[in-house]
Short mmCIF file of C-alpha atoms and ligand atoms in Angstrom, two decimals:
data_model
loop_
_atom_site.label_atom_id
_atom_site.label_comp_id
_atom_site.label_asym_id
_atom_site.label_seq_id
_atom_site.Cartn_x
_atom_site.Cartn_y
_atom_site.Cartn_z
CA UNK A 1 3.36 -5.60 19.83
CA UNK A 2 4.15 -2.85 21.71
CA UNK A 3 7.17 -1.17 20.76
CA UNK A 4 10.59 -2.28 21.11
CA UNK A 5 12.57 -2.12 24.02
CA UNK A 6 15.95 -3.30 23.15
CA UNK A 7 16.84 -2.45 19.49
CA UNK A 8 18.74 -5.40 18.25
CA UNK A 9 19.62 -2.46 15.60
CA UNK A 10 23.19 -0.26 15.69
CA UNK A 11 21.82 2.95 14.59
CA UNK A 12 24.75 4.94 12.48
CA UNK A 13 23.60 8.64 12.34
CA UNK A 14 23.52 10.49 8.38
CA UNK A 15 26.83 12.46 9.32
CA UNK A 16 25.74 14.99 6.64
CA UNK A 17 21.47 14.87 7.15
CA UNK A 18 19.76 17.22 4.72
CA UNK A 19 19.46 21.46 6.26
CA UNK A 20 16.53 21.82 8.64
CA UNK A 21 15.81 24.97 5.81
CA UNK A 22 15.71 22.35 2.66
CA UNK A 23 13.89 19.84 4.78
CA UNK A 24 11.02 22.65 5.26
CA UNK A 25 11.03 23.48 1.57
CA UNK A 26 10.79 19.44 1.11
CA UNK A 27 7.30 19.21 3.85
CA UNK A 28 5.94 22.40 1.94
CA UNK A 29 4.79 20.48 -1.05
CA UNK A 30 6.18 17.08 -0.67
CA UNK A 31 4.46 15.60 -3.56
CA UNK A 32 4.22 11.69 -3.48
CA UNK A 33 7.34 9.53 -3.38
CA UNK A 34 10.49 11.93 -4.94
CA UNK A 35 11.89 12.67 -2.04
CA UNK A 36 13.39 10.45 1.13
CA UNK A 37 14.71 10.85 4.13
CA UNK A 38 17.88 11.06 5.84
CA UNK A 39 18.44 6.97 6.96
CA UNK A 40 17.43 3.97 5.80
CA UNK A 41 17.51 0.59 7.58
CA UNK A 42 18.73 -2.44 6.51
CA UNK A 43 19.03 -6.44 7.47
CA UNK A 44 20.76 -9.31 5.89
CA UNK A 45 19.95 -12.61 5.54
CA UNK A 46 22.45 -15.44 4.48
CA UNK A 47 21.37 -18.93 4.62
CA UNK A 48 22.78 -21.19 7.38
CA UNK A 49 23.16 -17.68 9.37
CA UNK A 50 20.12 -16.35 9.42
CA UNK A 51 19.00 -12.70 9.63
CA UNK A 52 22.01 -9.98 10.32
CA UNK A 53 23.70 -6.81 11.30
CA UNK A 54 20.26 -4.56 10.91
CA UNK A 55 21.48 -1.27 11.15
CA UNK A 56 20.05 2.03 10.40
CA UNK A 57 22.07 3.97 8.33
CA UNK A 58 22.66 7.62 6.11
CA UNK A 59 20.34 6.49 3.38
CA UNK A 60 22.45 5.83 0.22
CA UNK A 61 22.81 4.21 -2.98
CA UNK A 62 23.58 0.30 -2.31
CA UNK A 63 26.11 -1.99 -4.44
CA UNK A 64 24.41 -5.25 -6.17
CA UNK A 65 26.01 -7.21 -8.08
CA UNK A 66 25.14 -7.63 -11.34
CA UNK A 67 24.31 -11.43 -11.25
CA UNK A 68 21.73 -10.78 -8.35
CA UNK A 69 18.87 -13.00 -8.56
CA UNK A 70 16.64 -10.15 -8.09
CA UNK A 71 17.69 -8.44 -11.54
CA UNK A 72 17.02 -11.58 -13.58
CA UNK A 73 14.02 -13.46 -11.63
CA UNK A 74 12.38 -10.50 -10.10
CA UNK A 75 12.64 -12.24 -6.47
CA UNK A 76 11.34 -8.94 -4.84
CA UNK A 77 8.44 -8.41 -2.17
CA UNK A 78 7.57 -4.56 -0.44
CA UNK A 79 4.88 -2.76 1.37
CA UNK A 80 3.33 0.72 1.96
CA UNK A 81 2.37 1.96 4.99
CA UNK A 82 2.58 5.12 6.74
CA UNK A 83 3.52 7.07 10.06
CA UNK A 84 1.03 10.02 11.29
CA UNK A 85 1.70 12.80 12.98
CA UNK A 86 -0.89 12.81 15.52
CA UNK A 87 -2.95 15.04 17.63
CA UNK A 88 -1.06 14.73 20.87
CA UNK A 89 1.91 15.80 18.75
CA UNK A 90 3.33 12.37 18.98
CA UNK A 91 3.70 10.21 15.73
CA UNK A 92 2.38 6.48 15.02
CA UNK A 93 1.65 3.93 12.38
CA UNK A 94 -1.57 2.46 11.58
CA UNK A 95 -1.43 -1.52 12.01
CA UNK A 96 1.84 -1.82 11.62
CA UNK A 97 1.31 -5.91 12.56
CA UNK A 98 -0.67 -6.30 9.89
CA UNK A 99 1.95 -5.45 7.05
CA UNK A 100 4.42 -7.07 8.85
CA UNK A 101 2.20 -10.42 8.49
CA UNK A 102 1.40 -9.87 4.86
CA UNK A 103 5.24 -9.17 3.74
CA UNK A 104 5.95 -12.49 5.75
CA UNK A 105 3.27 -13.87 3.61
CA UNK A 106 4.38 -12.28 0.20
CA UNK A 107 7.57 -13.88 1.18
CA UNK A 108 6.46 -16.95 1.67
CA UNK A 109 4.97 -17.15 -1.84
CA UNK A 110 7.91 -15.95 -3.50
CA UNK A 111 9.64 -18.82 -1.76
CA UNK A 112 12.56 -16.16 -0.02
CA UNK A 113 13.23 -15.75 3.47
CA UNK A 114 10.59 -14.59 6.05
CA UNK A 115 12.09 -11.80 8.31
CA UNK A 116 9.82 -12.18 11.76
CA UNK A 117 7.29 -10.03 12.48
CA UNK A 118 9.00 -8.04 15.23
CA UNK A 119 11.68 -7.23 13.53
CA UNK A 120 9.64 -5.98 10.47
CA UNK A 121 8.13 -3.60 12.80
CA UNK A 122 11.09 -2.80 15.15
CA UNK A 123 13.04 -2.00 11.62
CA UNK A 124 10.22 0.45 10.61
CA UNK A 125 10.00 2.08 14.27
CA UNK A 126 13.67 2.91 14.91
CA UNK A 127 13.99 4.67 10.89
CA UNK A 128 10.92 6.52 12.29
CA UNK A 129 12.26 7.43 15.19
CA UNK A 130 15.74 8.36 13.99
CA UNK A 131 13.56 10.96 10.95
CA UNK A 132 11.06 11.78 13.12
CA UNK A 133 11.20 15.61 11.75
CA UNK A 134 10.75 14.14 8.27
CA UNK A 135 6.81 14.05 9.59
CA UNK A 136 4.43 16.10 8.07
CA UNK A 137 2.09 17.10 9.94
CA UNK A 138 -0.79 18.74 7.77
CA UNK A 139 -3.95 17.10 7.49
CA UNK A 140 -3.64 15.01 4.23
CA UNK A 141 0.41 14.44 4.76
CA UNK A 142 2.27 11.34 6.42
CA UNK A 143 5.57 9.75 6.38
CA UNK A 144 5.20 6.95 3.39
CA UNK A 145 7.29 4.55 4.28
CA UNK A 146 8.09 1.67 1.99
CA UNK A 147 9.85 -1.76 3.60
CA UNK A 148 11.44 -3.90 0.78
CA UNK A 149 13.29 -7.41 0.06
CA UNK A 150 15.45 -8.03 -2.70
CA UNK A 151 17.02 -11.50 -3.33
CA UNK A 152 21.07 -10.12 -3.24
CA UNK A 153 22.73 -13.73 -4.41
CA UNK A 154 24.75 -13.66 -6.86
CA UNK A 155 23.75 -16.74 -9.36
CA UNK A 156 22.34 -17.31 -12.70
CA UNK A 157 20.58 -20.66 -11.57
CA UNK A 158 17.19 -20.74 -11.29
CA UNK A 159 15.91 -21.20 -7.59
CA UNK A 160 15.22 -19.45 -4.42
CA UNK A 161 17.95 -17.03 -3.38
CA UNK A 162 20.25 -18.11 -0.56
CA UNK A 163 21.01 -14.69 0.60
CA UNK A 164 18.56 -11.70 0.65
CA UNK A 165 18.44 -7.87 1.68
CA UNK A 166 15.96 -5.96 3.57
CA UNK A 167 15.53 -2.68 3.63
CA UNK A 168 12.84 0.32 4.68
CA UNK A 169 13.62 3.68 3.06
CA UNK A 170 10.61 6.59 3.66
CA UNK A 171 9.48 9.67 1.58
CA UNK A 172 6.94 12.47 3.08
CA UNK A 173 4.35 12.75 1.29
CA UNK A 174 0.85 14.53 0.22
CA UNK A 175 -2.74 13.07 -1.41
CA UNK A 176 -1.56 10.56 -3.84
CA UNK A 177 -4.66 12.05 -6.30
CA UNK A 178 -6.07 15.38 -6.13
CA UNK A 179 -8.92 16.70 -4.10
CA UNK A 180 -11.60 15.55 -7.36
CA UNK A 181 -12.89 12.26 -8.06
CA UNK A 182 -10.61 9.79 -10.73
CA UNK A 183 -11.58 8.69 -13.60
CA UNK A 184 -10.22 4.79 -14.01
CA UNK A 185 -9.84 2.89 -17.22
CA UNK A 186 -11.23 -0.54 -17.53
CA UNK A 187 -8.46 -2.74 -18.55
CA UNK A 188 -8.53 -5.80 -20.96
CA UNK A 189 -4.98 -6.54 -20.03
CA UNK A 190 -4.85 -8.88 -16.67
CA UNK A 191 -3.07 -8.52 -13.51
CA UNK A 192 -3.42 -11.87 -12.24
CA UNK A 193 -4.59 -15.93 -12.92
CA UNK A 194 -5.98 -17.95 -10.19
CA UNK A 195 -2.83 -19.81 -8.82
CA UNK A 196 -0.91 -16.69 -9.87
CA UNK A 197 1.23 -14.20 -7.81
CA UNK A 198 -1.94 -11.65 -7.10
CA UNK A 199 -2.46 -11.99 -3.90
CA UNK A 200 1.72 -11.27 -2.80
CA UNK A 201 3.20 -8.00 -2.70
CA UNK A 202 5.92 -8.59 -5.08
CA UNK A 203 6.95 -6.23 -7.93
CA UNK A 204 6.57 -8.25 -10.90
CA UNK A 205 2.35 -7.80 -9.82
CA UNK A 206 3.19 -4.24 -10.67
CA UNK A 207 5.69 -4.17 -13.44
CA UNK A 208 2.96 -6.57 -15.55
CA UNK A 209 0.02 -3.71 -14.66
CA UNK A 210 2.31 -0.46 -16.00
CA UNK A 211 1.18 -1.24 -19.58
CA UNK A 212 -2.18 -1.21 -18.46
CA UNK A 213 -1.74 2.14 -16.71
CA UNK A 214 0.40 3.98 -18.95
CA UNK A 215 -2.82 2.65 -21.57
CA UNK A 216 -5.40 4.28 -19.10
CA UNK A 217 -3.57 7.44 -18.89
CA UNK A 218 -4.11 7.31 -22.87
CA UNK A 219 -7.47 7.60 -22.40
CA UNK A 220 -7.07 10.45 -19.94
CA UNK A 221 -7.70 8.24 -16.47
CA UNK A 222 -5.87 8.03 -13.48
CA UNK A 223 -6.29 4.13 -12.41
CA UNK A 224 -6.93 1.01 -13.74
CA UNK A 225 -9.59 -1.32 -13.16
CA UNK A 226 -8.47 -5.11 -13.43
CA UNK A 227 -11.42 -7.66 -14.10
CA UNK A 228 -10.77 -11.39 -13.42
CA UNK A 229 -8.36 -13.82 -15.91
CA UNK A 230 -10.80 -16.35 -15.99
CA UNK A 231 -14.05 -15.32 -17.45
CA UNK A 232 -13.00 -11.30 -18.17
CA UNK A 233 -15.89 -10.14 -16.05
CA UNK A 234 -15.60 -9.85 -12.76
CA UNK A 235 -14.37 -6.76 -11.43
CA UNK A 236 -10.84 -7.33 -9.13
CA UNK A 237 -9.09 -4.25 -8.12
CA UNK A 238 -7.25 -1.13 -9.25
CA UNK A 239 -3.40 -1.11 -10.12
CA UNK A 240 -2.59 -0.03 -6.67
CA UNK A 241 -5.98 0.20 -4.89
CA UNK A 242 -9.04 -2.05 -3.71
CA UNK A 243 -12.25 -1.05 -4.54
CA UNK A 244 -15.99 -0.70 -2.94
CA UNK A 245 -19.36 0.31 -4.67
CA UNK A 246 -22.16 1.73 -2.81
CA UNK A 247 -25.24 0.93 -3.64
CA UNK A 248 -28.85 3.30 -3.41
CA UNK A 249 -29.96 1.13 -0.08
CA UNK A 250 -26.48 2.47 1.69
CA UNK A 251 -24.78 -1.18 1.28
CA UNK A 252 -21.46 -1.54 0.24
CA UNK A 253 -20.06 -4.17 -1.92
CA UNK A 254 -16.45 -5.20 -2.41
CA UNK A 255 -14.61 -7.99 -4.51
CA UNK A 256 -14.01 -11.17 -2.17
CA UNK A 257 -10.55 -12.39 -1.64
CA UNK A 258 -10.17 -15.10 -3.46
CA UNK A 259 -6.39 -15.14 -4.18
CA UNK A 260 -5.85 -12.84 -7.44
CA UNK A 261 -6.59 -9.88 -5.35
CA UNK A 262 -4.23 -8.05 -2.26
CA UNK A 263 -5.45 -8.50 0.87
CA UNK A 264 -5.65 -4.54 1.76
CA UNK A 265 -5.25 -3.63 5.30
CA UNK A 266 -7.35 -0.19 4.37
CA UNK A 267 -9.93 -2.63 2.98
CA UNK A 268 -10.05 -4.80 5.66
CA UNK A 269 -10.20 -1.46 7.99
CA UNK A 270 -13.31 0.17 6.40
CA UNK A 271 -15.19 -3.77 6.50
CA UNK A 272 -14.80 -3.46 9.99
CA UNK A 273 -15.83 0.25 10.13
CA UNK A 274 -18.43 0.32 7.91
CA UNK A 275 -20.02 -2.94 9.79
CA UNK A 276 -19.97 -1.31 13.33
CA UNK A 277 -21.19 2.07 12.07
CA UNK A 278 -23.94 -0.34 10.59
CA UNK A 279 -23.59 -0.24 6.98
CA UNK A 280 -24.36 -3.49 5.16
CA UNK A 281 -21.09 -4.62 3.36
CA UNK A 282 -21.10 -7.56 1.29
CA UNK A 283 -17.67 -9.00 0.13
CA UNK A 284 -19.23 -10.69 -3.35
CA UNK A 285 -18.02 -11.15 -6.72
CA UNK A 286 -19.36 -8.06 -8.90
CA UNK A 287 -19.87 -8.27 -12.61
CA UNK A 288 -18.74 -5.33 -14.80
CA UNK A 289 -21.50 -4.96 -16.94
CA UNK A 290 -23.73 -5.27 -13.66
CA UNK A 291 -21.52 -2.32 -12.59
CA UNK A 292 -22.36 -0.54 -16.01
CA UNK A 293 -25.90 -1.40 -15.81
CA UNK A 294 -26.36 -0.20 -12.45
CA UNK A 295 -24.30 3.24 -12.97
CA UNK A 296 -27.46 3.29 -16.03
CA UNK A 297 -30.29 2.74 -13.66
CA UNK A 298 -29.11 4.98 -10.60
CA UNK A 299 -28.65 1.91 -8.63
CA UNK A 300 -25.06 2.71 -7.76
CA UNK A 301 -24.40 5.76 -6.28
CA UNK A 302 -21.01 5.51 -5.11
CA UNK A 303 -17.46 4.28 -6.17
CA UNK A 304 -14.09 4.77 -4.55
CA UNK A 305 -11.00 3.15 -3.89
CA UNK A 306 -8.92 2.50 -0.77
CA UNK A 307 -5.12 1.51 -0.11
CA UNK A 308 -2.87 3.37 2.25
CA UNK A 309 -1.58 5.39 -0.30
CA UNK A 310 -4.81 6.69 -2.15
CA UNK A 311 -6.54 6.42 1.41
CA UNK A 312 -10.21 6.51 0.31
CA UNK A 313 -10.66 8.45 -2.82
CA UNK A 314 -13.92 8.79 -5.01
CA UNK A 315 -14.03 7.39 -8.19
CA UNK A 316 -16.17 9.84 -10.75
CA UNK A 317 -16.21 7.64 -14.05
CA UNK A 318 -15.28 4.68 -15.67
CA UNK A 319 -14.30 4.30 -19.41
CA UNK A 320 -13.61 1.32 -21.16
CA UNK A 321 -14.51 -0.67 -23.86
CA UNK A 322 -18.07 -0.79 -22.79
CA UNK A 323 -18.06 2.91 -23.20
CA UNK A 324 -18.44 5.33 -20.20
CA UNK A 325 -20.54 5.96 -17.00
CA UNK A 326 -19.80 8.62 -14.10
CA UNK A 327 -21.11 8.37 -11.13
CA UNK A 328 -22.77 10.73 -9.01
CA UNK A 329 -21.68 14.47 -10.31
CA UNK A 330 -18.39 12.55 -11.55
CA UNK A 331 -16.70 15.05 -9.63
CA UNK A 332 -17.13 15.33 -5.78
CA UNK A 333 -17.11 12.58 -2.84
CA UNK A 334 -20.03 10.84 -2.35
CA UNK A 335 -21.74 11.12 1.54
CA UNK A 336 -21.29 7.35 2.17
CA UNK A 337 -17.42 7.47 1.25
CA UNK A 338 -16.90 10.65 2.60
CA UNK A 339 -18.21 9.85 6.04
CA UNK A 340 -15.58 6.55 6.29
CA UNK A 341 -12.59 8.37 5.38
CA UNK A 342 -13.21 11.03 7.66
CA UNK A 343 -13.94 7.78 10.61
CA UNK A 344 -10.71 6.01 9.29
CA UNK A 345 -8.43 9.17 8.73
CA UNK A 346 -9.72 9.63 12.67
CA UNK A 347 -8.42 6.77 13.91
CA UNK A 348 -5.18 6.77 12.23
CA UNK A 349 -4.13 10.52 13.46
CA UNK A 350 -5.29 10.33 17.02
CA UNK A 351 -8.69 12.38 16.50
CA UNK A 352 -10.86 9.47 17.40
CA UNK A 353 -10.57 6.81 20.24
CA UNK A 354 -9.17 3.47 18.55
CA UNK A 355 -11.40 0.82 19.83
CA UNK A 356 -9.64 -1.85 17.72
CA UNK A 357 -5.85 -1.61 18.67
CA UNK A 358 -4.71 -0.35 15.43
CA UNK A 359 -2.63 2.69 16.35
CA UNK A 360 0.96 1.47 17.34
CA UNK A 361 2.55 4.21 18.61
CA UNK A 362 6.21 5.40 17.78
CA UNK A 363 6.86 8.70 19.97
N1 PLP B 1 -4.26 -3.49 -4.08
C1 PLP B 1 -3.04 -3.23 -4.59
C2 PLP B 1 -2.67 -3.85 -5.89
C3 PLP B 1 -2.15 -2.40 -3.89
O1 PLP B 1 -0.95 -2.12 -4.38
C4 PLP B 1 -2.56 -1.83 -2.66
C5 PLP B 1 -1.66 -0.93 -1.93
O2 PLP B 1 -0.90 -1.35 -1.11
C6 PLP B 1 -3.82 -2.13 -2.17
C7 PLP B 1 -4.65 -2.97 -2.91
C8 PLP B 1 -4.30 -1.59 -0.87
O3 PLP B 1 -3.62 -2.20 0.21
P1 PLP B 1 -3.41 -1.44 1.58
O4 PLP B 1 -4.74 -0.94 1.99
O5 PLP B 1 -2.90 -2.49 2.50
O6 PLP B 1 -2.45 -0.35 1.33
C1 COI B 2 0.31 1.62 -1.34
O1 COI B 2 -0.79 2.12 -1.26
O2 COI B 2 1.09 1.59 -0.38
C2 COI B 2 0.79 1.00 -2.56
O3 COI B 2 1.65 0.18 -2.52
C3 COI B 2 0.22 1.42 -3.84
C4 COI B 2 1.16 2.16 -4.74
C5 COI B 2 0.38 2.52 -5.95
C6 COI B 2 1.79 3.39 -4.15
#
């Protein structure tokens, strides 16, 4: 997977790029997700041809036509992921492989076409290379950079697109919360069913959670907690998050993936750290009002939630219809969660040695 030697891409330079002066005044306080970058890249795909003419290009406005199949059926898959500046000054991603398999895999379930692997990745490495000085390179900044599939046919019939468009557009960008712990409202609404779409990366996952969120920020929280559709109990994940509890003998525990949840590559990271540092980490169904009771009794000590945007950040109460519980001070980072973001944010900006392969160099 290492990176691309002959770019398949034709790479058409922003003739008018933003002023290296408002590009600085961007990276000073880049916020999260306002602001993009010069290019863009783009592939087609047209049944019968296959994928075509990827290109990266000034980043612009595109044309649809109103009878798209995305606008009516919501036929749209995307990811998140993000490119580091690093200690040796150079700039990577973080498992780049791994989104590339699970957008193949959202696509799959949303019956469009699946763009191969390499050119997922190739795609995301030449719009990194061409904005490389849209980097930020202070400690809690990264390029965001957010790969996306829209069916583009134009037909009111119901059934999988015949012709789709792929794109990656990026935005530089700071902590997606602040430095204290969230608060996170426990939702009655679902996000997904068993059988359901909760497992893809496809919009429609998110456009049926924004009442729930736009609910939890009425009750002054940050997130939402999603329990299962089945028996209302079980705790899932967050809107935009997975989630881990530690426990007062050091374990962690996590939700097990079971098809309603995403299959987070930060999740599936801090498993694999947290085992080899040798925490105990069970991946096990957890009950809410277990949660509740053991928030009561002390037992749980710490929360937090992981994704590539929210990294690892503490969670410091919950609120629902249950009532409330914080955990810990309800305020600051817990020892346990502290200790595997600073291990995980290691790895991913060159500070550490990477014994698993997951730093894919870009420059
Ligand atoms: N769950 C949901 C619903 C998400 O949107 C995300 C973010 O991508 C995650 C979990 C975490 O996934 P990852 O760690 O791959 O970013
Ligand atoms: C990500 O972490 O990349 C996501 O897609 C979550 C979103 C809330 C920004």
């Amino acid at each position: 997977m290492d990176s691309v030697s002959t770019p398949r891409f034709t790479l058409s330079p922003n003739p008018s790029p933003v002023s290296p002066e408002r590009r600085a005044e961007v990276l000073a306080n880049p916020g999260f997700g306002k602001i993009f970058t010069d290019h863009m890249a783009l592939i087609r795909y047209t049944e019968g041809q296959g994928w075509h003419d990827p290109v990266i290009r000034a980043y612009a406005p595109i044309t649809l036509d109103p009878a798209a199949a995305v606008l009516h059926y919501a036929q749209e898959i995307f990811e998140g992921m993000k490119a580091y500046r690093t200690a040796q000054g150079g700039i990577s991603l973080f498992r780049p492989d791994a989104n590339a398999r699970r957008f193949r895999k959202s696509a799959e379930r949303m019956a469009m076409a699946q763009l191969p692997e390499d050119l997922f990745v190739e795609a995301v490495c030449q719009l990194v290379k061409m904005d490389r000085d849209w980097v930020p390179a202070r400690p809690d900044e990264s390029l965001y950079i957010r790969p996306f599939m829209i069916a583009s046919e134009a037909f009111l019939g119901v059934k999988p697109a015949s012709e789709y468009l792929f794109m990656v557009i990026a935005s530089p960008v700071g902590a997606y919360f602040g430095e204290q712990a969230v608060s996170v409202w426990v939702s009655e609404y679902c996000r997904a069913a068993p059988g359901g779409t909760g497992e893809a990366k496809c919009g429609g996952n998110y456009a049926a959670s924004l009442m729930a969120q736009k609910e939890a920020k009425g009750h002054g929280c940050a997130q939402v907690l999603f329990l299962d559709a089945v028996e209302r109990r079980w705790i899932e994940e967050m809107g935009g998050m997975n989630v881990f509890f530690v426990l007062d003998d050091g374990s962690l525990v996590t939700p097990p993936l079971t098809g309603t949840i995403l299959r987070g590559i930060t999740r599936d990271s801090i498993l694999r750290i947290a085992r080899d540092g040798g925490l105990t980490v069970r991946e096990e169904p957890y009950a809410i009002d277990q949660m509740y009771a053991d928030a009561a009794s002390g037992r749980l000590r710490e929360v937090f939630a992981c994704g590539t945007a929210a990294v690892i950040s503490p969670i410091g109460r919950f609120r629902g219809k249950q009532g409330e519980v914080v955990i810990g001070d309800g305020i600051s980072i817990g020892p346990v969660t502290e200790k595997l973001r600073t291990n995980l944010i290691a790895i991913q900006r060159g500070n550490a040695p990477d014994p698993y392969g997951w730093v894919h160099k870009v420059i």
